[in-house]
Tab-separated table of C-alpha atoms and ligand atoms in Angstrom:
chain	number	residue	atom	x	y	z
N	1	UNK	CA	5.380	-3.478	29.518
N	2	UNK	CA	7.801	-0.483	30.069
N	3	UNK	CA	10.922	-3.150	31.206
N	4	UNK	CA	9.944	-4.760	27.809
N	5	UNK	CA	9.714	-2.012	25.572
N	6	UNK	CA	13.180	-0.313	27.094
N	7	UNK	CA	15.467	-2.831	24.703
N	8	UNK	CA	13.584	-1.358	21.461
N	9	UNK	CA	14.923	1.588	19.713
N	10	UNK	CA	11.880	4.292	20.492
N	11	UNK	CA	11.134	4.874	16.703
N	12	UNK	CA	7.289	3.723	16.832
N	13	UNK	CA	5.140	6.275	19.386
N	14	UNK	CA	3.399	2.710	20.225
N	15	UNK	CA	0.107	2.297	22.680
N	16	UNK	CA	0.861	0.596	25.336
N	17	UNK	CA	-0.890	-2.517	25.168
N	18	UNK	CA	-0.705	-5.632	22.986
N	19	UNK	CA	-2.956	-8.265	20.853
N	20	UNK	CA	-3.246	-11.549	21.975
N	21	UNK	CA	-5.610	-12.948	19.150
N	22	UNK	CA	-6.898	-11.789	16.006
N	23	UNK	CA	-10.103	-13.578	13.942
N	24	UNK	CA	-11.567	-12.399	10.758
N	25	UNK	CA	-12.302	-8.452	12.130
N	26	UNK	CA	-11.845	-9.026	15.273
N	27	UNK	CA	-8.890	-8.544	17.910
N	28	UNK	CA	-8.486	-9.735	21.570
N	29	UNK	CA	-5.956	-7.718	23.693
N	30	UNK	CA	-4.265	-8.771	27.318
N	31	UNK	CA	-6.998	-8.756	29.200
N	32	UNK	CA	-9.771	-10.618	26.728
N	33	UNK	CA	-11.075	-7.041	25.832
N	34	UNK	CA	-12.719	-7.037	22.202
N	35	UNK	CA	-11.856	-5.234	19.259
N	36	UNK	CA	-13.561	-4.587	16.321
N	37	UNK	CA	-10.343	-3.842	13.363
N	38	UNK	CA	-11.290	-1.105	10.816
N	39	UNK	CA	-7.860	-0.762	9.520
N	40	UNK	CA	-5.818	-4.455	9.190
N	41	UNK	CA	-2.295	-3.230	10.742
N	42	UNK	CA	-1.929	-0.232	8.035
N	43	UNK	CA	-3.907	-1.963	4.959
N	44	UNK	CA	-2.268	-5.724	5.215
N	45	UNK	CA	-4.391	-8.302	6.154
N	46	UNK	CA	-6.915	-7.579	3.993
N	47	UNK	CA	-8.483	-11.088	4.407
N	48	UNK	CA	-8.780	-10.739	8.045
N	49	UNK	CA	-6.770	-11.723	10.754
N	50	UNK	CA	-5.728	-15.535	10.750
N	51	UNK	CA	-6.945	-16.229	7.703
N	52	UNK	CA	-7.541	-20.152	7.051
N	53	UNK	CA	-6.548	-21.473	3.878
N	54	UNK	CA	-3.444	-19.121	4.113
N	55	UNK	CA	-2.401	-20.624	7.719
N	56	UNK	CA	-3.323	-23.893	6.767
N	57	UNK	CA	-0.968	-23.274	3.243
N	58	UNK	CA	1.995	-22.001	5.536
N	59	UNK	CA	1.831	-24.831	7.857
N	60	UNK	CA	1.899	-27.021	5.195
N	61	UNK	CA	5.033	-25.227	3.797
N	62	UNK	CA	6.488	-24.613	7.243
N	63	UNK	CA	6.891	-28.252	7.880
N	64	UNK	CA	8.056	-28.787	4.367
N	65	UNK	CA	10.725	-25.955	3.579
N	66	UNK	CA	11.734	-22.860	4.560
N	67	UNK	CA	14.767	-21.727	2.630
N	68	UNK	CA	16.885	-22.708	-0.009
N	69	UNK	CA	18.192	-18.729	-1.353
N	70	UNK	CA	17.337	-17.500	-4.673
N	71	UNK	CA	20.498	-19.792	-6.474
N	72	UNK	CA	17.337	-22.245	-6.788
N	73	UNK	CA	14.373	-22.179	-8.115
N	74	UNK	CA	11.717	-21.476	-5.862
N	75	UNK	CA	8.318	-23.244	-7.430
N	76	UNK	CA	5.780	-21.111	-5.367
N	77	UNK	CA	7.553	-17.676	-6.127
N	78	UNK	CA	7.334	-18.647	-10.078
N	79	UNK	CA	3.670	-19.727	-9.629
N	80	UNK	CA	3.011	-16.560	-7.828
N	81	UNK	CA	4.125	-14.800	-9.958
N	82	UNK	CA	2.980	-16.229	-12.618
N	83	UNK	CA	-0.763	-15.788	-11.294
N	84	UNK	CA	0.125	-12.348	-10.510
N	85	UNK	CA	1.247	-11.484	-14.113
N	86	UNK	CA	-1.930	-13.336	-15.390
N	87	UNK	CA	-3.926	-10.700	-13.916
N	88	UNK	CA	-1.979	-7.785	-14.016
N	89	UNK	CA	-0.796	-5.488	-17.046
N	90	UNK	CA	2.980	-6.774	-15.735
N	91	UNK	CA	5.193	-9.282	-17.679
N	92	UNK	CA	7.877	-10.077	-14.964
N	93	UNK	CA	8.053	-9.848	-11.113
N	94	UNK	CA	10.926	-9.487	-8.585
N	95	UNK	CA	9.977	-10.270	-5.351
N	96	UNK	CA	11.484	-8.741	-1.980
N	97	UNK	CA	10.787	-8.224	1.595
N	98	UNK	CA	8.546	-5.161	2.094
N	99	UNK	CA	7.313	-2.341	-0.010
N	100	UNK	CA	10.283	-0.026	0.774
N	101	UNK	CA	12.399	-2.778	-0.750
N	102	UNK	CA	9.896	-3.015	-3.658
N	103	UNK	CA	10.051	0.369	-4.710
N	104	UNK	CA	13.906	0.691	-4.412
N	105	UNK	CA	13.475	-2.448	-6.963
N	106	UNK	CA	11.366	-0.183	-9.047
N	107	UNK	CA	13.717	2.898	-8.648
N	108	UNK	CA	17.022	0.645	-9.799
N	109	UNK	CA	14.678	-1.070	-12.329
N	110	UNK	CA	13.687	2.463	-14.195
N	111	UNK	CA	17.420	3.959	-14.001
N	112	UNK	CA	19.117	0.500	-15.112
N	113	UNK	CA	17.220	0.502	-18.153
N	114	UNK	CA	17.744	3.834	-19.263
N	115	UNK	CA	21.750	3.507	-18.188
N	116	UNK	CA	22.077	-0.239	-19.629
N	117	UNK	CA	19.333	-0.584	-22.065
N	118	UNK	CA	18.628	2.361	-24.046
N	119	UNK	CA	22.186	3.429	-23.091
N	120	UNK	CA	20.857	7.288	-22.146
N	121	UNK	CA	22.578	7.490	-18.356
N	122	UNK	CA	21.664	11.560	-18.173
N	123	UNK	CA	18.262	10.139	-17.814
N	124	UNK	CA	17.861	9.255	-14.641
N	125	UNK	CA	15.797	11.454	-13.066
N	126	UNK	CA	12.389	10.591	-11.165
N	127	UNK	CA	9.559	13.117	-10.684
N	128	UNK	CA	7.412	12.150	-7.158
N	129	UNK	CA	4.362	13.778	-5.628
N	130	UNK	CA	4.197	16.077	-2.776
N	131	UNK	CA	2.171	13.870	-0.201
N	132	UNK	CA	3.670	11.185	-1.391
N	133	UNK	CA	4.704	7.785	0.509
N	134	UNK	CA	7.191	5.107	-0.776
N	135	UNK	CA	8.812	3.971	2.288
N	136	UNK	CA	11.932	4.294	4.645
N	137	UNK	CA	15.160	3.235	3.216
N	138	UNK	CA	17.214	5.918	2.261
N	139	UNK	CA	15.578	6.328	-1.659
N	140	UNK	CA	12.242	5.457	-1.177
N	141	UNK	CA	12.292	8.339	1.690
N	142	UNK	CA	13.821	10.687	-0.516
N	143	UNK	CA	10.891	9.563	-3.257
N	144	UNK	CA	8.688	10.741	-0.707
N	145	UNK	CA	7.286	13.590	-0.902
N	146	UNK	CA	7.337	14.886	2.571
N	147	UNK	CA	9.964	16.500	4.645
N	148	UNK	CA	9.033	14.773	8.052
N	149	UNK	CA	10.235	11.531	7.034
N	150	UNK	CA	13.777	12.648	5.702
N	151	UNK	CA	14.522	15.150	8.980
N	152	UNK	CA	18.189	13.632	10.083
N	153	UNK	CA	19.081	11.782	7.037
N	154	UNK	CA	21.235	13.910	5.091
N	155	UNK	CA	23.171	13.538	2.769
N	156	UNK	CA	19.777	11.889	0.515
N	157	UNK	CA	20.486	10.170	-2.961
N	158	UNK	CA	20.066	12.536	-5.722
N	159	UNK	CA	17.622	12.430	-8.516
N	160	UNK	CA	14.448	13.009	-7.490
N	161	UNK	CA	12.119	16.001	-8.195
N	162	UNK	CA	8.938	16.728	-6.441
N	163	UNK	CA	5.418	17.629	-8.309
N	164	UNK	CA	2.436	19.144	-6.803
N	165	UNK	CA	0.223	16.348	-7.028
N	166	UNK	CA	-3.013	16.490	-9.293
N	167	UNK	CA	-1.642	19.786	-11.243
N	168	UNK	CA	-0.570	18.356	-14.458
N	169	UNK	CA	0.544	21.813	-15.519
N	170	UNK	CA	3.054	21.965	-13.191
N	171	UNK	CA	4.445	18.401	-13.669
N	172	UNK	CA	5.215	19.462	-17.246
N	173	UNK	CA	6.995	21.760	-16.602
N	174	UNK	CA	9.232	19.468	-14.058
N	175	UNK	CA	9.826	17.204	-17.043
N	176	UNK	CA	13.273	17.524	-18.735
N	177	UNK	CA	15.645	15.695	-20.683
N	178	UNK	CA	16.966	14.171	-17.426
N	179	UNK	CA	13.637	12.940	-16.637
N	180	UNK	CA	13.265	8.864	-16.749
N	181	UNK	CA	10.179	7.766	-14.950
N	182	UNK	CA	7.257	9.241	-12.888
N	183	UNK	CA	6.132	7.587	-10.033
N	184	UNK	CA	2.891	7.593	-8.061
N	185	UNK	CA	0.109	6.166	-5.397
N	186	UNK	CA	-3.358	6.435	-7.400
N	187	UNK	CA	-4.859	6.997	-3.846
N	188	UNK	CA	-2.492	8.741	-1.619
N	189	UNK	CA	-2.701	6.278	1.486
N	190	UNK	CA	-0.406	7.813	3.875
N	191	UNK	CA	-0.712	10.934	2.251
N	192	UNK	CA	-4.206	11.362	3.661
N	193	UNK	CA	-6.500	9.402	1.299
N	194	UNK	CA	-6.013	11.585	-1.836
N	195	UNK	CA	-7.063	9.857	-4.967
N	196	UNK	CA	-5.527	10.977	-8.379
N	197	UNK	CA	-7.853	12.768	-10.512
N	198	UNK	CA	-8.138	11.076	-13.868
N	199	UNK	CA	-7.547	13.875	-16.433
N	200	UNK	CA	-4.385	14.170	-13.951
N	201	UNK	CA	-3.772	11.039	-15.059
N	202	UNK	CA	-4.432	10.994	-18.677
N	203	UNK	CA	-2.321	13.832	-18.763
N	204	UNK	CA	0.843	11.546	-17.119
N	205	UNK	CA	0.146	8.816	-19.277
N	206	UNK	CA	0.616	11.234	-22.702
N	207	UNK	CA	3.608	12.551	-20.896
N	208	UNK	CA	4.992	9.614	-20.849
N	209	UNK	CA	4.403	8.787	-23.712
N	210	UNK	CA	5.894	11.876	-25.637
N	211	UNK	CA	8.751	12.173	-23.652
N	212	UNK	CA	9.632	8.619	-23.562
N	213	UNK	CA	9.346	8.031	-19.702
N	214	UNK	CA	8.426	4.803	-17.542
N	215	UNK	CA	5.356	5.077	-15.581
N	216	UNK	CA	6.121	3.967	-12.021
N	217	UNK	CA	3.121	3.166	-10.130
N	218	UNK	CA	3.627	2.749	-6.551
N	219	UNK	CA	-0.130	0.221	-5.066
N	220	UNK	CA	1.084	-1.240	-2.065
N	221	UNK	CA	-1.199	0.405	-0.089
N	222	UNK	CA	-4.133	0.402	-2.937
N	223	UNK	CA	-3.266	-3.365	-4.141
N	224	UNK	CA	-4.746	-6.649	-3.470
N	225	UNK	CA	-8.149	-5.705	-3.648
N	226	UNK	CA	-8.414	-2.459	-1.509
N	227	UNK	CA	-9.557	0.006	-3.939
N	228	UNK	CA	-12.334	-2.320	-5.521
N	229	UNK	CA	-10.160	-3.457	-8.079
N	230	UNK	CA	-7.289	-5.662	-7.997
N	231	UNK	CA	-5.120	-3.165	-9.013
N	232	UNK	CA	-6.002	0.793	-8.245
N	233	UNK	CA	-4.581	1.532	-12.040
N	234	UNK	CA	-7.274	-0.267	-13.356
N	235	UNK	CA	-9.733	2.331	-12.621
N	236	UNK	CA	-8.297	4.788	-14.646
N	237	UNK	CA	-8.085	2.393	-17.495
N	238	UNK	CA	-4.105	2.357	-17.746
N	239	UNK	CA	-0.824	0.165	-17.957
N	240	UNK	CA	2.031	1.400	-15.666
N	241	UNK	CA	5.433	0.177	-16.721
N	242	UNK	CA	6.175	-0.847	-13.110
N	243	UNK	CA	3.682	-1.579	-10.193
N	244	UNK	CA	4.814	-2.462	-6.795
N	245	UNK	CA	3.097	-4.496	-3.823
N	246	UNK	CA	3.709	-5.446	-0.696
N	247	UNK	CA	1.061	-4.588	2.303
N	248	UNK	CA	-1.808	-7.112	1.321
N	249	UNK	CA	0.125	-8.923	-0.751
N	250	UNK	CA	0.859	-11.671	1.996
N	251	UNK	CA	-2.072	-11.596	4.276
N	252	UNK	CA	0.498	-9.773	7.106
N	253	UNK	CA	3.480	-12.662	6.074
N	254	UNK	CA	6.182	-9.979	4.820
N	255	UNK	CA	6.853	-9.787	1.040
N	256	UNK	CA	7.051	-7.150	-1.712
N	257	UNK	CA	6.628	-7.351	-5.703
N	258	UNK	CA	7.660	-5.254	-8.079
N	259	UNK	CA	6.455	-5.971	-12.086
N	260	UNK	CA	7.180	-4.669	-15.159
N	261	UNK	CA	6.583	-4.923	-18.928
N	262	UNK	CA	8.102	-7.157	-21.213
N	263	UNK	CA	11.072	-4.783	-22.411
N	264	UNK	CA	12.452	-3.472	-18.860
N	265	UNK	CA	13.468	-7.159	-18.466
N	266	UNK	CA	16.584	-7.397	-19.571
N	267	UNK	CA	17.465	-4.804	-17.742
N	268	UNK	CA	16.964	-6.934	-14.682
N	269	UNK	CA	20.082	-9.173	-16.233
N	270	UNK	CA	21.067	-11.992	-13.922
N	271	UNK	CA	23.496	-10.504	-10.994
N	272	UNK	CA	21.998	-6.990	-11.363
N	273	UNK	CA	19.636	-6.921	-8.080
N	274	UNK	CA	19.110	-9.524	-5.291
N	275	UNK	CA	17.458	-10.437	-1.914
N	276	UNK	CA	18.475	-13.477	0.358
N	277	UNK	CA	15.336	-13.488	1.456
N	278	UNK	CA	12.711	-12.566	-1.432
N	279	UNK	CA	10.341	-14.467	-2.593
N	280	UNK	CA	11.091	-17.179	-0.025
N	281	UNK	CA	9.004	-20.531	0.001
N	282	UNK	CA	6.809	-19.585	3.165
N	283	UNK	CA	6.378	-15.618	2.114
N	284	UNK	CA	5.439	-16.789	-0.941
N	285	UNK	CA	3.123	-19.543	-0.289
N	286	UNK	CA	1.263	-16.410	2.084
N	287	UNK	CA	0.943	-14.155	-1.409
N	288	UNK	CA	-0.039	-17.465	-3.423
N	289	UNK	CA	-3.002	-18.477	-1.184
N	290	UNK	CA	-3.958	-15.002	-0.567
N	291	UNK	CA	-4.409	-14.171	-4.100
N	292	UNK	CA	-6.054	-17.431	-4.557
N	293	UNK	CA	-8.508	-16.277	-2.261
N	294	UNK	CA	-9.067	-13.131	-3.490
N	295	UNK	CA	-9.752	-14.335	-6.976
N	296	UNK	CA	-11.955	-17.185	-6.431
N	297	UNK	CA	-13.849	-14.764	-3.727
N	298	UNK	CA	-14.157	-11.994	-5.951
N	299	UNK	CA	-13.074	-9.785	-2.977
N	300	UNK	CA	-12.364	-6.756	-5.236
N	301	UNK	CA	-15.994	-6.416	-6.563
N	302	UNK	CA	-16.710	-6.920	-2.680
N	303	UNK	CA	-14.838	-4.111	-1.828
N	304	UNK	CA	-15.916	-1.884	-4.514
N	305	UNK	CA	-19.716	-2.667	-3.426
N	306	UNK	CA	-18.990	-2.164	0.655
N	307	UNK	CA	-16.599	0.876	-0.139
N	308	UNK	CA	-19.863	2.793	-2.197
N	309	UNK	CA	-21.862	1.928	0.453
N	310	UNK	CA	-19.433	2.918	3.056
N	311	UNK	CA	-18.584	6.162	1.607
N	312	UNK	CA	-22.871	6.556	0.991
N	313	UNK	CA	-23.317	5.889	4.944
N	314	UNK	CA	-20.757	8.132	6.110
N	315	UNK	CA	-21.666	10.499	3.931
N	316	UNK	CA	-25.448	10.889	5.422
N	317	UNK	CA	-24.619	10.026	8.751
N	318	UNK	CA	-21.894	12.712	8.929
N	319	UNK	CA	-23.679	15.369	7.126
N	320	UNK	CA	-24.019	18.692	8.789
N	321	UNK	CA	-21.138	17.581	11.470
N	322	UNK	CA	-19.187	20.907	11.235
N	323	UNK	CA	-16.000	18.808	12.391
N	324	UNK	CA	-16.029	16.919	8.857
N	325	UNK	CA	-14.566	18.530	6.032
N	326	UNK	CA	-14.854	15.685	3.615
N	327	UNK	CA	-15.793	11.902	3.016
N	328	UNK	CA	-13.597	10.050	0.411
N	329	UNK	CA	-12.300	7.087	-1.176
N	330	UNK	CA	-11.936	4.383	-3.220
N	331	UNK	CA	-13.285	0.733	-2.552
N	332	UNK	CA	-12.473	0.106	0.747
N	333	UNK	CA	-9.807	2.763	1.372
N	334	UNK	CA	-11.703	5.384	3.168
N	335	UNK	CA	-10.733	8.680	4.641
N	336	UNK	CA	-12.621	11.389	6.637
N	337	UNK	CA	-11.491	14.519	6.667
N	338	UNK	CA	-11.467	17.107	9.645
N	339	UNK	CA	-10.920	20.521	11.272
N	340	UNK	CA	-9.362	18.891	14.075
N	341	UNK	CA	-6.717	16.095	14.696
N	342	UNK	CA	-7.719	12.560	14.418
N	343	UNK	CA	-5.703	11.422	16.719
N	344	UNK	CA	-8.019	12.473	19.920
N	345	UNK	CA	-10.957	10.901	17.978
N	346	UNK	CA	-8.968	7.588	17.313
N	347	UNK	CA	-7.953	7.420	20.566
N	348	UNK	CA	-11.880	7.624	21.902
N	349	UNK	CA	-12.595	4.914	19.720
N	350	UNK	CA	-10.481	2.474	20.592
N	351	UNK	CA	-11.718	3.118	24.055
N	352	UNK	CA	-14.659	1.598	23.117
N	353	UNK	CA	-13.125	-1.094	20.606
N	354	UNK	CA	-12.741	0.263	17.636
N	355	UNK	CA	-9.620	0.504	15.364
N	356	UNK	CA	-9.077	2.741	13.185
N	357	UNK	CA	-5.801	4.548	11.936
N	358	UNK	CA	-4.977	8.165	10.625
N	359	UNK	CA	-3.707	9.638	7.685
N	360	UNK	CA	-1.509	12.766	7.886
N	361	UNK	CA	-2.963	15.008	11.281
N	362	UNK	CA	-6.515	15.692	10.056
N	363	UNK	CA	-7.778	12.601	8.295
N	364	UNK	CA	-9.695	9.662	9.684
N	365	UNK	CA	-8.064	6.142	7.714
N	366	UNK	CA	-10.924	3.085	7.229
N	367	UNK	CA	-9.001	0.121	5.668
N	368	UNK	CA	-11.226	-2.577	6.939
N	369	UNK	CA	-10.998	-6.681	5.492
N	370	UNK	CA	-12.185	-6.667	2.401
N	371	UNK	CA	-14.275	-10.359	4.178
N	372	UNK	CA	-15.813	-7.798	7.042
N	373	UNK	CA	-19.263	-8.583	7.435
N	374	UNK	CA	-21.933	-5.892	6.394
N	375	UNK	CA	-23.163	-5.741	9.903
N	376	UNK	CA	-19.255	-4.942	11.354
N	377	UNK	CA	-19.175	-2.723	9.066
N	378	UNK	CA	-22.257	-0.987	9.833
N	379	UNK	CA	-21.491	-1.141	13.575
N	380	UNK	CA	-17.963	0.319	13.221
N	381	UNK	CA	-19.474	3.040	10.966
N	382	UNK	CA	-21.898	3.883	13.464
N	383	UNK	CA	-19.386	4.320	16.133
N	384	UNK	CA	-17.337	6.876	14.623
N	385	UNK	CA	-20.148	8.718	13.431
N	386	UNK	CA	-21.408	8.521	17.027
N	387	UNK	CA	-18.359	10.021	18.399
N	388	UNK	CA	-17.710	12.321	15.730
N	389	UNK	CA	-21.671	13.793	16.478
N	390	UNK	CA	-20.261	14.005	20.418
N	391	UNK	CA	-17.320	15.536	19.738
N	392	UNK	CA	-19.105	18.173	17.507
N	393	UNK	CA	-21.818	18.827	20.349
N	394	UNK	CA	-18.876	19.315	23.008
N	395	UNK	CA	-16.880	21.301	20.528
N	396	UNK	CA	-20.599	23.895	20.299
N	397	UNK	CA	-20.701	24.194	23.985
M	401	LIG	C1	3.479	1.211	3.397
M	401	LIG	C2	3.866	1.818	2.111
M	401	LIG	C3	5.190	1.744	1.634
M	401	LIG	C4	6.306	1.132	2.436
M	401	LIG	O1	6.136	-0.234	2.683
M	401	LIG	P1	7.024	-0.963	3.801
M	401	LIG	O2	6.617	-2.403	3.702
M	401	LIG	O3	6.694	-0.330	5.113
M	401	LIG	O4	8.443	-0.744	3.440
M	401	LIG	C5	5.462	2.291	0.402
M	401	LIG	N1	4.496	2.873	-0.338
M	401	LIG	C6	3.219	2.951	0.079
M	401	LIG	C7	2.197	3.594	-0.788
M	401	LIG	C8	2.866	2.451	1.333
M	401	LIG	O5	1.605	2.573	1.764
């Protein structure tokens, strides 16, 4: 294991094992040990591991075609997107590799049409969130609104300002007549599981509106189903100008969206922005059976109903544990907050077969499938509890 990993840049603090097999919820590592998955890599496969009808659709496109470039048309990215747009607020997708490369879309997107479109190229200007996450290229980190990621990566593109997040009074007074866009997570994911309040968001809506900006909204942690709706906007009952996707987009195959309304589309005009590899026949035939799936299954009401219940459970089984600040989240995007770093917890727990991931130093991360079966769920919740309630009674001592 340590020959192998010495060719690898050190960039990931990794464990040192690996998976062998993954089914449904559960993982086998190395040596046949058993895990039960609470988190799906960082929010991706939300159908599972291995899930059937999108294998069975990629092996049927893998001995088909692979790649022909985007000079062609691509039939499953247009039907994709096309069922994507049917149930979205969006009129158009572009389709990348990731959610970094989504959002970059997004950021080009929003300045393009103010430069090229409405012809105003002062505005250009995006307002982020502190706690923020949008990726690692060199904008999305600087969208970001936290220092650690951008340590050592000077000089940073300009044209990016940073709100406090949920303190609408303070974004307004960010906004200027260099502002284009505002761009946001409705449920902080890496951020620590921090939802957006919604008079916080009514309030960025009317901004918007008065001042003319694009709404970014940044779900590829909350899309797909994670929150308990398809969308996490659709909670709060708006339309974002721009939405990007990537994590569960694909089942764990490797694509990002990014869609917008009908009038940012010409500012997409042909030559403007490119991938070699987005929206590829076999990443795309992932994201097309995947969101088959989750539409005929109904998987977002499923995760609305196990995410209550979830947050209900954890809620009584953790009350009185003076280690547990809060319980939150939305559908099944959970987080537990603590007085003490996860990490020692997380580490405990996947001693005895149970994954689960953190978010920010103090926050316990549930991002389970949205197909986990109620008595997984109850099992893995019952775990952490369990060693949360130890951990608390050694802490007394
Ligand atoms: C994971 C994530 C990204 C970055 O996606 P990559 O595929 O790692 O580039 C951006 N925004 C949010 C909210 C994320 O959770």
């Amino acid at each position: 294991m340590g020959e192998a990993q010495s060719a690898l840049f050190p960039n990931y603090a990794r464990y040192p094992f690996a998976f062998v097999k993954g089914e449904g919820s559960r993982l086998w590592d190395e040596n046949g040990k058993e895990y039960l998955d609470l988190m799906c890599g960082i929010a991706v496969t939300n159908l599972g591991h291995a899930p059937k009808r999108v294998g069975d659709r990629l092996k049927e496109q893998i001995d088909t075609l692979w790649h022909t470039s985007n000079l062609y048309r691509i039939p499953n990215q247009e039907k994709l997107a096309g069922l994507l747009v049917q149930h979205s607020c969006a009129d158009a997708v572009f389709f990348s590799n990731s959610g970094a490369e989504a959002n970059e879309a997004a950021i080009k997107l929003a300045r393009r049409y103010f430069q090229k479109v409405l012809g105003q190229p002062e505005r250009c200007e995006i307002i982020t969130f502190h706690m923020s996450f949008h990726g690692r290229t060199l904008a999305t980190l600087t969208a970001t609104g936290q220092d650690k990621v951008k340590e050592g990566f000077a000089p940073l593109p300009q044209g990016f300002v940073y709100a406090p997040f949920n303190d609408a009074e303070a974004l307004e007074k960010l906004v200027s007549s260099r502002t284009c866009a505002i761009m946001l997570e409705m449920v902080q994911g890496e951020g620590g599981v921090n939802a957006a309040d919604p008079s916080f968001v009514k309030r960025i809506v009317e901004l918007c509106e008065e001042h003319g900006l694009l709404l970014i909204v940044d779900e590829i942690q909350t899309g797909m189903g994670r929150t308990g709706k398809l969308f996490a906007y659709e909670h709060y009952g708006i339309e974002p100008d721009i939405f990007t996707l990537a994590k569960g987009l694909g089942s764990g195959m490797p694509i990002g969206a990014m869609l917008g309304k009908e009038k940012l589309r010409e500012a997409f005009s042909a030559g403007s922005h490119g991938s070699t590899f987005g929206g590829n026949y076999l990443a795309t035939a992932a994201g097309l059976a995947t969101l088959e799936v989750m539409l005929e299954e109904k998987l977002p009401e499923r995760a609305a109903e196990l995410g209550a219940y979830a947050v209900g459970e954890l809620k009584k089984q953790l009350a009185g544990n003076p280690l547990v600040t809060e319980v939150r989240g939305l559908g099944l995007l959970l987080g537990i907050g603590l007085t003490v770093p996860a990490g020692e917890i997380i580490g405990s727990l996947l001693d005895q077969g149970v994954l689960v991931i953190s978010a920010g130093p103090n926050v316990i991360r549930l991002a389970p499938s949205l197909l986990i079966s109620k008595e997984d769920l109850d099992r893995g919740l019952a775990a952490i509890t369990a060693e949360l309630a130890k951990k608390a009674a050694a802490a007394a001592v």
